[in-house]
Amino acid sequence: MLKIPFSWISPISLATSAPTKATILRRALSWLLVLQVALQAPGCYAQNNAQNNQKNTTIPLTNPQSGEVVYTPSFCNATTAAGNPQSCAGAWQSGFSDSGVPIVTSAGQNAATGNILPQIFFRFRASRVFVNMDPTSGASINITVSSNDITIMNTVQASLGTATIVNLPNGSITTLTITLLPSPPNPFSLFSVVITTPLDADPTSVFPTQTLPVPTPVSTWYNPSTTSYATTTITMPNSAPTATPTTSSNRRRMIAQAVGITVGLGLGLTAILVASFFYWKKRRRIARLWRRSASRVEFD
């Protein structure tokens, strides 16, 4: 009988040429792990990138001429306050704390300025604000935040040290008002106001042109019997800021890219897994045929 020359094929290689079930399982788990990492990577990168692309900017308090801060009824620098203290009655004054830190202080209402409540106004674009106060002061202040037609008001004790305002619409103008309340009548010292902005933010965009507001009469909103004190964190309610066409277009483009990457990776890796499975089945079928042929040759 004619014998087919299969002597050059090793039975051992035939038995081991096709991957085992354990090998296939390990490969499948490896591909699934790669798929999970690939799908999570864009979100992790976006979160880390958003955090790394922010910076804290301290608003200069002792230079109201720059337009970044407005004082009512007025502001006196340290030189004027030392040389002519009568002219600074009722005004905000710059100075230094006991530890040498530059501060801005107010002793409260004064008849020389019509008993106007001392107020400070800021306008900026930022996502967070930190109001750092002298914790040794027994004063109470009102913090008013306005943005996108939403206004919130909270009474804060200066003894808390720092008041944090979060959830601000980064692309919209926010107005922050600090008002020294008449009760209790204690001096108030402000150390600094720090805002969180994008790393590449243009200063002219962060600090828009300041306009002098009209001082708010205390009787329109302040009632000592109903005033409640806020915690150190003030959260701005969610709002729908009006986005510019460029901002809206960029946001849609980023969403489309993220969806495209996710779908593309999912389909691509799924296709690879399916192709690997059918390739394994084909290799296994061929190996089985070779083994049968080799067995027939040996019996013949």
GROMACS .gro file of C-alpha atoms in nm:
model
  300
    1MET     CA    1   0.000   0.000   0.000
    2LEU     CA    2   0.123   0.348  -0.085
    3LYS     CA    3   0.231   0.537   0.226
    4ILE     CA    4   0.220   0.911   0.246
    5PRO     CA    5   0.557   1.040   0.368
    6PHE     CA    6   0.464   1.220   0.694
    7SER     CA    7   0.779   1.111   0.871
    8TRP     CA    8   0.914   1.467   0.871
    9ILE     CA    9   0.626   1.588   1.092
   10SER     CA   10   0.681   1.553   1.465
   11PRO     CA   11   0.378   1.419   1.656
   12ILE     CA   12   0.488   1.626   1.955
   13SER     CA   13   0.480   1.948   1.755
   14LEU     CA   14   0.136   1.851   1.624
   15ALA     CA   15   0.011   1.802   1.975
   16THR     CA   16   0.148   2.133   2.100
   17SER     CA   17   0.102   2.353   1.794
   18ALA     CA   18  -0.256   2.444   1.882
   19PRO     CA   19  -0.295   2.667   2.193
   20THR     CA   20  -0.461   2.510   2.494
   21LYS     CA   21  -0.782   2.632   2.655
   22ALA     CA   22  -0.583   2.789   2.939
   23THR     CA   23  -0.370   2.980   2.690
   24ILE     CA   24  -0.677   3.105   2.505
   25LEU     CA   25  -0.834   3.212   2.835
   26ARG     CA   26  -0.521   3.399   2.941
   27ARG     CA   27  -0.505   3.576   2.605
   28ALA     CA   28  -0.872   3.672   2.623
   29LEU     CA   29  -0.832   3.810   2.976
   30SER     CA   30  -0.524   4.003   2.866
   31TRP     CA   31  -0.713   4.162   2.577
   32LEU     CA   32  -1.006   4.247   2.804
   33LEU     CA   33  -0.765   4.411   3.050
   34VAL     CA   34  -0.611   4.612   2.767
   35LEU     CA   35  -0.960   4.714   2.654
   36GLN     CA   36  -1.056   4.829   3.004
   37VAL     CA   37  -0.738   5.031   3.046
   38ALA     CA   38  -0.778   5.186   2.702
   39LEU     CA   39  -1.138   5.286   2.771
   40GLN     CA   40  -1.054   5.438   3.110
   41ALA     CA   41  -0.742   5.619   2.993
   42PRO     CA   42  -0.920   5.912   2.818
   43GLY     CA   43  -1.129   5.988   3.128
   44CYS     CA   44  -0.831   5.969   3.366
   45TYR     CA   45  -0.625   6.184   3.132
   46ALA     CA   46  -0.899   6.442   3.103
   47GLN     CA   47  -0.942   6.460   3.482
   48ASN     CA   48  -0.570   6.490   3.552
   49ASN     CA   49  -0.530   6.734   3.266
   50ALA     CA   50  -0.809   6.953   3.404
   51GLN     CA   51  -0.647   6.960   3.747
   52ASN     CA   52  -0.299   7.028   3.612
   53ASN     CA   53  -0.424   7.304   3.383
   54GLN     CA   54  -0.542   7.524   3.671
   55LYS     CA   55  -0.363   7.780   3.882
   56ASN     CA   56  -0.435   7.993   4.187
   57THR     CA   57  -0.413   8.369   4.147
   58THR     CA   58  -0.405   8.610   4.441
   59ILE     CA   59  -0.597   8.931   4.379
   60PRO     CA   60  -0.389   9.234   4.488
   61LEU     CA   61  -0.583   9.410   4.762
   62THR     CA   62  -0.367   9.718   4.817
   63ASN     CA   63  -0.385   9.853   4.463
   64PRO     CA   64  -0.747   9.944   4.384
   65GLN     CA   65  -0.626  10.160   4.095
   66SER     CA   66  -0.567   9.839   3.898
   67GLY     CA   67  -0.943   9.791   3.878
   68GLU     CA   68  -0.944   9.439   4.022
   69VAL     CA   69  -1.102   9.546   4.351
   70VAL     CA   70  -1.335   9.830   4.453
   71TYR     CA   71  -1.374   9.961   4.809
   72THR     CA   72  -1.662  10.155   4.960
   73PRO     CA   73  -1.674  10.405   5.109
   74SER     CA   74  -1.302  10.449   5.025
   75PHE     CA   75  -0.953  10.305   5.060
   76CYS     CA   76  -0.649  10.447   5.240
   77ASN     CA   77  -0.300  10.313   5.197
   78ALA     CA   78  -0.062  10.280   5.490
   79THR     CA   79   0.114  10.609   5.415
   80THR     CA   80  -0.207  10.813   5.412
   81ALA     CA   81  -0.341  10.638   5.721
   82ALA     CA   82  -0.022  10.716   5.914
   83GLY     CA   83   0.009  11.076   5.795
   84ASN     CA   84  -0.355  11.184   5.810
   85PRO     CA   85  -0.565  10.933   6.005
   86GLN     CA   86  -0.868  11.167   6.018
   87SER     CA   87  -0.905  11.146   5.640
   88CYS     CA   88  -0.926  10.767   5.662
   89ALA     CA   89  -1.214  10.756   5.912
   90GLY     CA   90  -1.459  10.486   5.803
   91ALA     CA   91  -1.237  10.378   5.512
   92TRP     CA   92  -1.062  10.051   5.442
   93GLN     CA   93  -0.695  10.074   5.538
   94SER     CA   94  -0.392   9.873   5.434
   95GLY     CA   95  -0.148   9.760   5.697
   96PHE     CA   96   0.027   9.458   5.842
   97SER     CA   97  -0.076   9.190   6.087
   98ASP     CA   98   0.116   9.111   6.405
   99SER     CA   99   0.311   8.849   6.208
  100GLY     CA  100   0.397   9.096   5.931
  101VAL     CA  101   0.142   8.974   5.674
  102PRO     CA  102  -0.008   9.250   5.451
  103ILE     CA  103  -0.375   9.296   5.533
  104VAL     CA  104  -0.670   9.524   5.463
  105THR     CA  105  -0.874   9.625   5.767
  106SER     CA  106  -1.194   9.809   5.851
  107ALA     CA  107  -1.322   9.926   6.188
  108GLY     CA  108  -1.682   9.934   6.065
  109GLN     CA  109  -1.932  10.212   6.005
  110ASN     CA  110  -1.834  10.571   6.072
  111ALA     CA  111  -2.037  10.892   6.083
  112ALA     CA  112  -1.770  11.067   5.876
  113THR     CA  113  -1.868  10.853   5.576
  114GLY     CA  114  -2.243  10.858   5.634
  115ASN     CA  115  -2.245  10.528   5.825
  116ILE     CA  116  -2.203  10.339   5.500
  117LEU     CA  117  -2.135   9.970   5.553
  118PRO     CA  118  -1.776   9.889   5.451
  119GLN     CA  119  -1.783   9.675   5.138
  120ILE     CA  120  -1.535   9.522   4.892
  121PHE     CA  121  -1.631   9.426   4.536
  122PHE     CA  122  -1.455   9.184   4.302
  123ARG     CA  123  -1.537   9.079   3.944
  124PHE     CA  124  -1.359   8.786   3.782
  125ARG     CA  125  -1.389   8.459   3.593
  126ALA     CA  126  -1.291   8.163   3.810
  127SER     CA  127  -1.409   7.823   3.930
  128ARG     CA  128  -1.324   7.867   4.300
  129VAL     CA  129  -1.256   8.148   4.546
  130PHE     CA  130  -1.075   8.142   4.880
  131VAL     CA  131  -1.142   8.432   5.119
  132ASN     CA  132  -0.870   8.430   5.386
  133MET     CA  133  -0.954   8.631   5.700
  134ASP     CA  134  -0.797   8.705   6.036
  135PRO     CA  135  -0.926   8.424   6.262
  136THR     CA  136  -0.867   8.634   6.574
  137SER     CA  137  -1.134   8.882   6.465
  138GLY     CA  138  -1.480   8.854   6.615
  139ALA     CA  139  -1.644   9.027   6.319
  140SER     CA  140  -1.915   8.886   6.095
  141ILE     CA  141  -1.925   8.944   5.721
  142ASN     CA  142  -2.177   8.885   5.449
  143ILE     CA  143  -2.049   8.713   5.135
  144THR     CA  144  -2.264   8.766   4.826
  145VAL     CA  145  -2.186   8.581   4.503
  146SER     CA  146  -2.362   8.660   4.175
  147SER     CA  147  -2.320   8.489   3.839
  148ASN     CA  148  -2.550   8.397   3.550
  149ASP     CA  149  -2.848   8.571   3.713
  150ILE     CA  150  -2.805   8.360   4.028
  151THR     CA  151  -2.723   8.526   4.361
  152ILE     CA  152  -2.644   8.359   4.691
  153MET     CA  153  -2.579   8.530   5.025
  154ASN     CA  154  -2.415   8.382   5.333
  155THR     CA  155  -2.310   8.526   5.666
  156VAL     CA  156  -1.967   8.407   5.776
  157GLN     CA  157  -1.779   8.452   6.100
  158ALA     CA  158  -1.425   8.577   6.048
  159SER     CA  159  -1.307   8.338   6.319
  160LEU     CA  160  -1.347   8.055   6.066
  161GLY     CA  161  -1.032   8.181   5.899
  162THR     CA  162  -1.112   8.084   5.538
  163ALA     CA  163  -1.434   8.079   5.338
  164THR     CA  164  -1.427   7.871   5.018
  165ILE     CA  165  -1.669   7.935   4.731
  166VAL     CA  166  -1.694   7.647   4.483
  167ASN     CA  167  -1.886   7.541   4.172
  168LEU     CA  168  -1.852   7.878   4.001
  169PRO     CA  169  -1.904   7.892   3.622
  170ASN     CA  170  -1.550   7.933   3.496
  171GLY     CA  171  -1.652   8.099   3.170
  172SER     CA  172  -1.887   8.358   3.318
  173ILE     CA  173  -1.825   8.675   3.516
  174THR     CA  174  -1.871   8.634   3.891
  175THR     CA  175  -1.927   8.928   4.125
  176LEU     CA  176  -1.811   8.878   4.483
  177THR     CA  177  -1.916   9.125   4.753
  178ILE     CA  178  -1.779   9.124   5.107
  179THR     CA  179  -1.976   9.337   5.354
  180LEU     CA  180  -1.870   9.402   5.713
  181LEU     CA  181  -2.182   9.366   5.926
  182PRO     CA  182  -2.256   9.610   6.210
  183SER     CA  183  -2.332   9.337   6.461
  184PRO     CA  184  -2.114   9.252   6.639
  185PRO     CA  185  -1.921   9.579   6.595
  186ASN     CA  186  -1.570   9.435   6.566
  187PRO     CA  187  -1.282   9.527   6.334
  188PHE     CA  188  -1.231   9.299   6.035
  189SER     CA  189  -0.904   9.209   5.863
  190LEU     CA  190  -0.877   9.049   5.520
  191PHE     CA  191  -0.555   8.864   5.441
  192SER     CA  192  -0.612   8.766   5.078
  193VAL     CA  193  -0.860   8.661   4.811
  194VAL     CA  194  -0.738   8.375   4.590
  195ILE     CA  195  -0.917   8.256   4.275
  196THR     CA  196  -0.868   7.936   4.071
  197THR     CA  197  -0.841   7.995   3.696
  198PRO     CA  198  -0.723   7.803   3.386
  199LEU     CA  199  -0.346   7.787   3.351
  200ASP     CA  200  -0.347   7.972   3.018
  201ALA     CA  201  -0.616   8.226   3.112
  202ASP     CA  202  -0.568   8.578   2.979
  203PRO     CA  203  -0.559   8.833   3.265
  204THR     CA  204  -0.784   9.066   3.066
  205SER     CA  205  -1.040   8.786   3.051
  206VAL     CA  206  -1.005   8.686   3.416
  207PHE     CA  207  -1.048   9.044   3.539
  208PRO     CA  208  -1.303   9.231   3.326
  209THR     CA  209  -1.344   9.606   3.347
  210GLN     CA  210  -1.456   9.697   3.697
  211THR     CA  211  -1.746   9.935   3.755
  212LEU     CA  212  -1.815  10.097   4.089
  213PRO     CA  213  -2.131   9.945   4.241
  214VAL     CA  214  -2.380  10.134   4.451
  215PRO     CA  215  -2.338  10.058   4.824
  216THR     CA  216  -2.616   9.830   4.947
  217PRO     CA  217  -2.823   9.968   5.237
  218VAL     CA  218  -2.810   9.725   5.527
  219SER     CA  219  -3.183   9.746   5.593
  220THR     CA  220  -3.267   9.584   5.259
  221TRP     CA  221  -3.127   9.243   5.348
  222TYR     CA  222  -2.973   9.230   5.694
  223ASN     CA  223  -3.176   9.116   5.992
  224PRO     CA  224  -2.976   9.022   6.304
  225SER     CA  225  -3.255   8.802   6.439
  226THR     CA  226  -3.272   8.581   6.127
  227THR     CA  227  -2.909   8.578   6.017
  228SER     CA  228  -2.764   8.226   5.999
  229TYR     CA  229  -2.394   8.153   5.981
  230ALA     CA  230  -2.252   7.953   5.695
  231THR     CA  231  -1.986   7.685   5.707
  232THR     CA  232  -1.643   7.742   5.557
  233THR     CA  233  -1.759   7.617   5.214
  234ILE     CA  234  -2.015   7.803   5.005
  235THR     CA  235  -2.145   7.616   4.699
  236MET     CA  236  -2.284   7.805   4.403
  237PRO     CA  237  -2.601   7.638   4.266
  238ASN     CA  238  -2.569   7.471   3.929
  239SER     CA  239  -2.666   7.696   3.642
  240ALA     CA  240  -2.661   7.688   3.265
  241PRO     CA  241  -2.402   7.945   3.159
  242THR     CA  242  -2.434   8.096   2.818
  243ALA     CA  243  -2.150   7.953   2.615
  244THR     CA  244  -1.991   8.131   2.327
  245PRO     CA  245  -2.002   7.958   1.984
  246THR     CA  246  -1.633   7.878   2.011
  247THR     CA  247  -1.669   7.723   2.357
  248SER     CA  248  -1.974   7.523   2.253
  249SER     CA  249  -1.803   7.402   1.936
  250ASN     CA  250  -1.491   7.298   2.127
  251ARG     CA  251  -1.699   7.111   2.382
  252ARG     CA  252  -1.889   6.923   2.110
  253ARG     CA  253  -1.561   6.839   1.937
  254MET     CA  254  -1.410   6.703   2.259
  255ILE     CA  255  -1.719   6.491   2.327
  256ALA     CA  256  -1.715   6.357   1.971
  257GLN     CA  257  -1.347   6.269   1.998
  258ALA     CA  258  -1.398   6.089   2.330
  259VAL     CA  259  -1.694   5.891   2.193
  260GLY     CA  260  -1.504   5.809   1.874
  261ILE     CA  261  -1.200   5.684   2.065
  262THR     CA  262  -1.414   5.470   2.294
  263VAL     CA  263  -1.621   5.316   2.014
  264GLY     CA  264  -1.316   5.266   1.793
  265LEU     CA  265  -1.118   5.091   2.064
  266GLY     CA  266  -1.413   4.873   2.156
  267LEU     CA  267  -1.485   4.765   1.798
  268GLY     CA  268  -1.119   4.717   1.715
  269LEU     CA  269  -1.039   4.500   2.016
  270THR     CA  270  -1.361   4.304   1.970
  271ALA     CA  271  -1.263   4.232   1.609
  272ILE     CA  272  -0.919   4.118   1.724
  273LEU     CA  273  -1.070   3.883   1.983
  274VAL     CA  274  -1.314   3.735   1.730
  275ALA     CA  275  -1.041   3.690   1.469
  276SER     CA  276  -0.813   3.527   1.729
  277PHE     CA  277  -1.089   3.287   1.829
  278PHE     CA  278  -1.159   3.173   1.472
  279TYR     CA  279  -0.786   3.150   1.401
  280TRP     CA  280  -0.747   2.926   1.706
  281LYS     CA  281  -1.037   2.706   1.594
  282LYS     CA  282  -0.883   2.673   1.247
  283ARG     CA  283  -0.543   2.585   1.392
  284ARG     CA  284  -0.707   2.330   1.618
  285ARG     CA  285  -0.900   2.168   1.329
  286ILE     CA  286  -0.587   2.149   1.114
  287ALA     CA  287  -0.389   1.997   1.402
  288ARG     CA  288  -0.663   1.738   1.455
  289LEU     CA  289  -0.651   1.643   1.085
  290TRP     CA  290  -0.272   1.613   1.096
  291ARG     CA  291  -0.291   1.390   1.402
  292ARG     CA  292  -0.547   1.164   1.234
  293SER     CA  293  -0.336   1.144   0.919
  294ALA     CA  294  -0.024   1.068   1.120
  295SER     CA  295  -0.207   0.794   1.311
  296ARG     CA  296  -0.323   0.630   0.986
  297VAL     CA  297   0.030   0.637   0.849
  298GLU     CA  298   0.165   0.467   1.161
  299PHE     CA  299  -0.103   0.194   1.150
  300ASP     CA  300  -0.045   0.138   0.779
   0.00000   0.00000   0.00000
